[in-house]
Tab-separated table of C-alpha atoms in Angstrom:
chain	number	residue	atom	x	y	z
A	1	UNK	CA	-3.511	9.341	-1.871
A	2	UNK	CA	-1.560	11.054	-4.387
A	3	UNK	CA	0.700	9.286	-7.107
A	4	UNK	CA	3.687	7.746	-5.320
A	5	UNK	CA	6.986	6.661	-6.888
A	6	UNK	CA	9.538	5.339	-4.716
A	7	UNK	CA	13.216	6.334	-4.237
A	8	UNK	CA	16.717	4.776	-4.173
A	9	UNK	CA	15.840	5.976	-0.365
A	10	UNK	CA	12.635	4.026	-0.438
A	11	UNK	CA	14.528	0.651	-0.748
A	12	UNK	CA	17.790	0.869	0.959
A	13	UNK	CA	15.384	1.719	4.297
A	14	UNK	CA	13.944	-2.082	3.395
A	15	UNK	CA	16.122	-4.849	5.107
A	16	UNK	CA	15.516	-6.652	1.685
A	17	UNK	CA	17.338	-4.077	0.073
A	18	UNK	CA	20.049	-2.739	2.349
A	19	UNK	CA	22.984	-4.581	0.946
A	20	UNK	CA	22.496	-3.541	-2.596
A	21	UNK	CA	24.477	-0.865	-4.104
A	22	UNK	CA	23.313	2.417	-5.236
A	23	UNK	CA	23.467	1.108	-9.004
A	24	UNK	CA	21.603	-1.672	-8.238
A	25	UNK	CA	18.710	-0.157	-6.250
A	26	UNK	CA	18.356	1.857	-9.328
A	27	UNK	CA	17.619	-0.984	-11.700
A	28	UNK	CA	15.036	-2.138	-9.082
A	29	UNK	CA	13.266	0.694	-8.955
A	30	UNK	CA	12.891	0.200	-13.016
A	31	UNK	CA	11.423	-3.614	-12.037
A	32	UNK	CA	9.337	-3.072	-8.801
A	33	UNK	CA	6.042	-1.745	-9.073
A	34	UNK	CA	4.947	1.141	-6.109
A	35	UNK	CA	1.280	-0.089	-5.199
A	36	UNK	CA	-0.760	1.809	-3.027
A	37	UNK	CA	-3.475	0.407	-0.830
A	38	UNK	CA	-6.501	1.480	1.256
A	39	UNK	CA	-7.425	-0.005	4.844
A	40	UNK	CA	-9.832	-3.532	4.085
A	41	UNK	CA	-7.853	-3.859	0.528
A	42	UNK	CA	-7.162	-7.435	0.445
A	43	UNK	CA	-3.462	-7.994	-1.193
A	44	UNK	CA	-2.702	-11.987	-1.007
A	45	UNK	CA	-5.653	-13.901	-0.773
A	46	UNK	CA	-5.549	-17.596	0.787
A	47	UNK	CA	-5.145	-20.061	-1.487
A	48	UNK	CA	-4.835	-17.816	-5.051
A	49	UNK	CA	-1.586	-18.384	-6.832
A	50	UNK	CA	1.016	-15.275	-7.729
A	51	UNK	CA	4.512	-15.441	-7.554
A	52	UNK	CA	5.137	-11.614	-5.991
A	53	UNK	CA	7.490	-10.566	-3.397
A	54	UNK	CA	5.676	-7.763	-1.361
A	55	UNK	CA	7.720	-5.056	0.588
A	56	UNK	CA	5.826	-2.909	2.825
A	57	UNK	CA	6.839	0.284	2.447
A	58	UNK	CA	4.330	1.952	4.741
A	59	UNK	CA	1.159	0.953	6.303
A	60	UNK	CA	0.078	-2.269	8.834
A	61	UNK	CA	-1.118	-5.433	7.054
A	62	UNK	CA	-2.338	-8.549	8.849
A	63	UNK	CA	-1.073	-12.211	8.188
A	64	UNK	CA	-4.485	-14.236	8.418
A	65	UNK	CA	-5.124	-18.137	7.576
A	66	UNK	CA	-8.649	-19.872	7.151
A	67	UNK	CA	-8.599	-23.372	9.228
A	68	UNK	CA	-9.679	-25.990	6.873
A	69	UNK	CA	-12.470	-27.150	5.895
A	70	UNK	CA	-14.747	-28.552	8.394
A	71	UNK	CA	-13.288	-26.838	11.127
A	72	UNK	CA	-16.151	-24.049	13.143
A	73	UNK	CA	-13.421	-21.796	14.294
A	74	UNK	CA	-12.654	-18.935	12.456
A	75	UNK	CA	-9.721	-16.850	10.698
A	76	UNK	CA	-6.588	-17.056	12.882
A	77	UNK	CA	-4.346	-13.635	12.709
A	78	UNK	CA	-0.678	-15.544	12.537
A	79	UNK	CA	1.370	-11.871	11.936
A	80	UNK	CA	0.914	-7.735	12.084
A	81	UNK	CA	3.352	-6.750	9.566
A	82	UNK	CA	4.487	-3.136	9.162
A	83	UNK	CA	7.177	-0.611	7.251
A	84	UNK	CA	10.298	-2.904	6.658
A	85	UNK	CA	8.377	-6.567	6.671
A	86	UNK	CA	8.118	-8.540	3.582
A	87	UNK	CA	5.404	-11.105	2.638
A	88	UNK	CA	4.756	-13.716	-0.041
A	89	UNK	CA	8.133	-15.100	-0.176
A	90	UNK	CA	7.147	-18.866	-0.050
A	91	UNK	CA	4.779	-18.830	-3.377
A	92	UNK	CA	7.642	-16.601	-4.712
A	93	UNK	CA	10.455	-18.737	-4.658
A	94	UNK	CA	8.478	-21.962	-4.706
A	95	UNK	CA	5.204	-21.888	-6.899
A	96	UNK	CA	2.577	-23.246	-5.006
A	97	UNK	CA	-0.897	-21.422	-3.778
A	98	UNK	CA	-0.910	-18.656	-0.746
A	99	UNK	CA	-0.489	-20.353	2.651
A	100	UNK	CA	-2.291	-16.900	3.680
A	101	UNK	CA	-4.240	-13.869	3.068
A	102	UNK	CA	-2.560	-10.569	3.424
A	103	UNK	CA	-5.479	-7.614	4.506
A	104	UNK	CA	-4.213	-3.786	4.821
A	105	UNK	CA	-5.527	-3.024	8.425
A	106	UNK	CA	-4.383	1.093	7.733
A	107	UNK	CA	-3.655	2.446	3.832
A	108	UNK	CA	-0.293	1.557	2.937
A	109	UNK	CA	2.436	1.700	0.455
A	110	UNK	CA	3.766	-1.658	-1.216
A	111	UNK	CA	6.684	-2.369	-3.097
A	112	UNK	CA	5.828	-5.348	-5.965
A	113	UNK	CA	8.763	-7.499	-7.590
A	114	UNK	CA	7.247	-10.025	-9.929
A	115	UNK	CA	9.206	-13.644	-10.340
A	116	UNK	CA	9.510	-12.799	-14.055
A	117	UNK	CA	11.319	-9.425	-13.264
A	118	UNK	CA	13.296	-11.319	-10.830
A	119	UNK	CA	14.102	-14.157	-12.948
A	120	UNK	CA	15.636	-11.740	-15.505
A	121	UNK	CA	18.029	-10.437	-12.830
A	122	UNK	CA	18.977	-13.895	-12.373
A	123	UNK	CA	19.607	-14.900	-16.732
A	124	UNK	CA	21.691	-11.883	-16.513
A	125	UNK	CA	23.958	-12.804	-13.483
A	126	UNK	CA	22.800	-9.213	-11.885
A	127	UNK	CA	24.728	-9.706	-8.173
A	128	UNK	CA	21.249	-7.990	-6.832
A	129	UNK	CA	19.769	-10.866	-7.601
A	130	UNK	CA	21.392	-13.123	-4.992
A	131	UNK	CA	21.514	-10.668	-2.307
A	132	UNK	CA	17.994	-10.284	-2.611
A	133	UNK	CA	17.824	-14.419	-2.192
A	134	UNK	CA	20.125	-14.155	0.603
A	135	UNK	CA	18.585	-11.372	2.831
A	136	UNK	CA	15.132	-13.262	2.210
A	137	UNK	CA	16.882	-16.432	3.237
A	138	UNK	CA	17.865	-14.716	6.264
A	139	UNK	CA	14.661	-12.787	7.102
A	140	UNK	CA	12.941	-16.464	6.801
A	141	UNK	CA	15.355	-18.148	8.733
A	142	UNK	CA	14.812	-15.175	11.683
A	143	UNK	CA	11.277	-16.165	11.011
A	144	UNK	CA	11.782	-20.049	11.683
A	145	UNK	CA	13.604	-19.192	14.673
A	146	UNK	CA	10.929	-17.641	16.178
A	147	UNK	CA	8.123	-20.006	15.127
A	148	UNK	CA	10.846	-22.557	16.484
A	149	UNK	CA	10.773	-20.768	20.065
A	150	UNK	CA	6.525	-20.361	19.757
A	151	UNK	CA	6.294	-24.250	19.339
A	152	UNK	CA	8.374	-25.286	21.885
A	153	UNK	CA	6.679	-22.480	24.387
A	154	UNK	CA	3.325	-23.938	23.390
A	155	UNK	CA	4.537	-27.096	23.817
A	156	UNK	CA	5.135	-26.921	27.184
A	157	UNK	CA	2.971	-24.184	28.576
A	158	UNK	CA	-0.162	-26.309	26.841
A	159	UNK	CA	-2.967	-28.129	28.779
A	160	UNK	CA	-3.575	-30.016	25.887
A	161	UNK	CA	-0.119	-31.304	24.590
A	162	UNK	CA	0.057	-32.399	21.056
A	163	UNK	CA	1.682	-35.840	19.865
A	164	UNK	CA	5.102	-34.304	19.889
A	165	UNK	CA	5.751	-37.220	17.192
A	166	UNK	CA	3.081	-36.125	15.006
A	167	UNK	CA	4.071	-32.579	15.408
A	168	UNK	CA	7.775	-33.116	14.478
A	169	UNK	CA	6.453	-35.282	11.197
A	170	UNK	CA	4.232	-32.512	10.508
A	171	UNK	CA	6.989	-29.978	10.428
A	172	UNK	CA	9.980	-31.894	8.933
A	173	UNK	CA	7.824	-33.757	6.112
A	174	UNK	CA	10.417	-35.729	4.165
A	175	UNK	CA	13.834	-34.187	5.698
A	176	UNK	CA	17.174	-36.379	5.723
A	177	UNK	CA	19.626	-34.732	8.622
């Protein structure tokens, strides 16, 4: 591929993006780094630590999670992202190792914002900064939903019903409501 360097145009297409103003998306472009990728190119990998918001740009990836250890069945696919999606949010905002792996499954274009980059948006009280929290929050809450609907499918449609006790301590951990 030939050397790519994304446009104002480039991120207001992203849903990340959308709300930010032209003067904004301008200092974004001067933080995010345009990363190009071939098919196979593995971009997260399970269990590595980074703290990068990915926005794909073009290109399929595929969401994939190793079982753990001691378990004999394989890789399972858990998302096919594509132009618009963003991944790596969760070690972003909270610094803890990849839940997943992230594998281009065609060559793709990537948009890269590092937490330090971000972090500077924040010292300065840049307004991007919070609308870029706020359409994550909302892209990860659309997320939830949906795993929230897949559970409760499974659930029911299941031969093999889980402890929904276990299940519901599994998922809510430590929450007060």
């Amino acid at each position: 591929m030939t050397d790519w360097h994304p446009t104002p145009r480039d991120l207001t297409r992203q849903s990340l993006f959308a709300t930010l103003t032209n003067e904004e998306c301008e200092r974004m472009l001067k933080l995010v780094l345009a990363v190009e990728c071939s098919e196979g190119d593995t971009i997260l990998q399970q269990d590595d630590t980074s703290q990068n918001l990915w926005i794909v740009v073009q290109g399929k990836f595929t969401v994939v999670r190793r079982p753990r250890p001691g378990r004999a069945d394989g890789p399972v696919v858990l998302a096919n992202i594509e132009a618009g999606d963003t991944f790596g949010e969760m070690s972003f905002y909270h610094p803890a190792p990849h839940s997943a792996s992230v594998i281009a499954a065609t060559p793709g274009r990537l948009l890269r914002l590092a937490r330090a980059d971000y972090d500077l948006l924040v010292e300065e009280g840049d307004r991007a900064a919070y609308k870029l929290a706020r359409n994550t929050i909302l892209s990860l809450a659309d997320r939830l939903r949906r795993m929230d609907d897949w559970v409760v499918e499974l659930l029911h449609d299941s031969e093999h019903t889980p402890d929904v006790n276990q299940l519901r301590d599994a998922l809510s951990g430590d929450w007060v409501l």
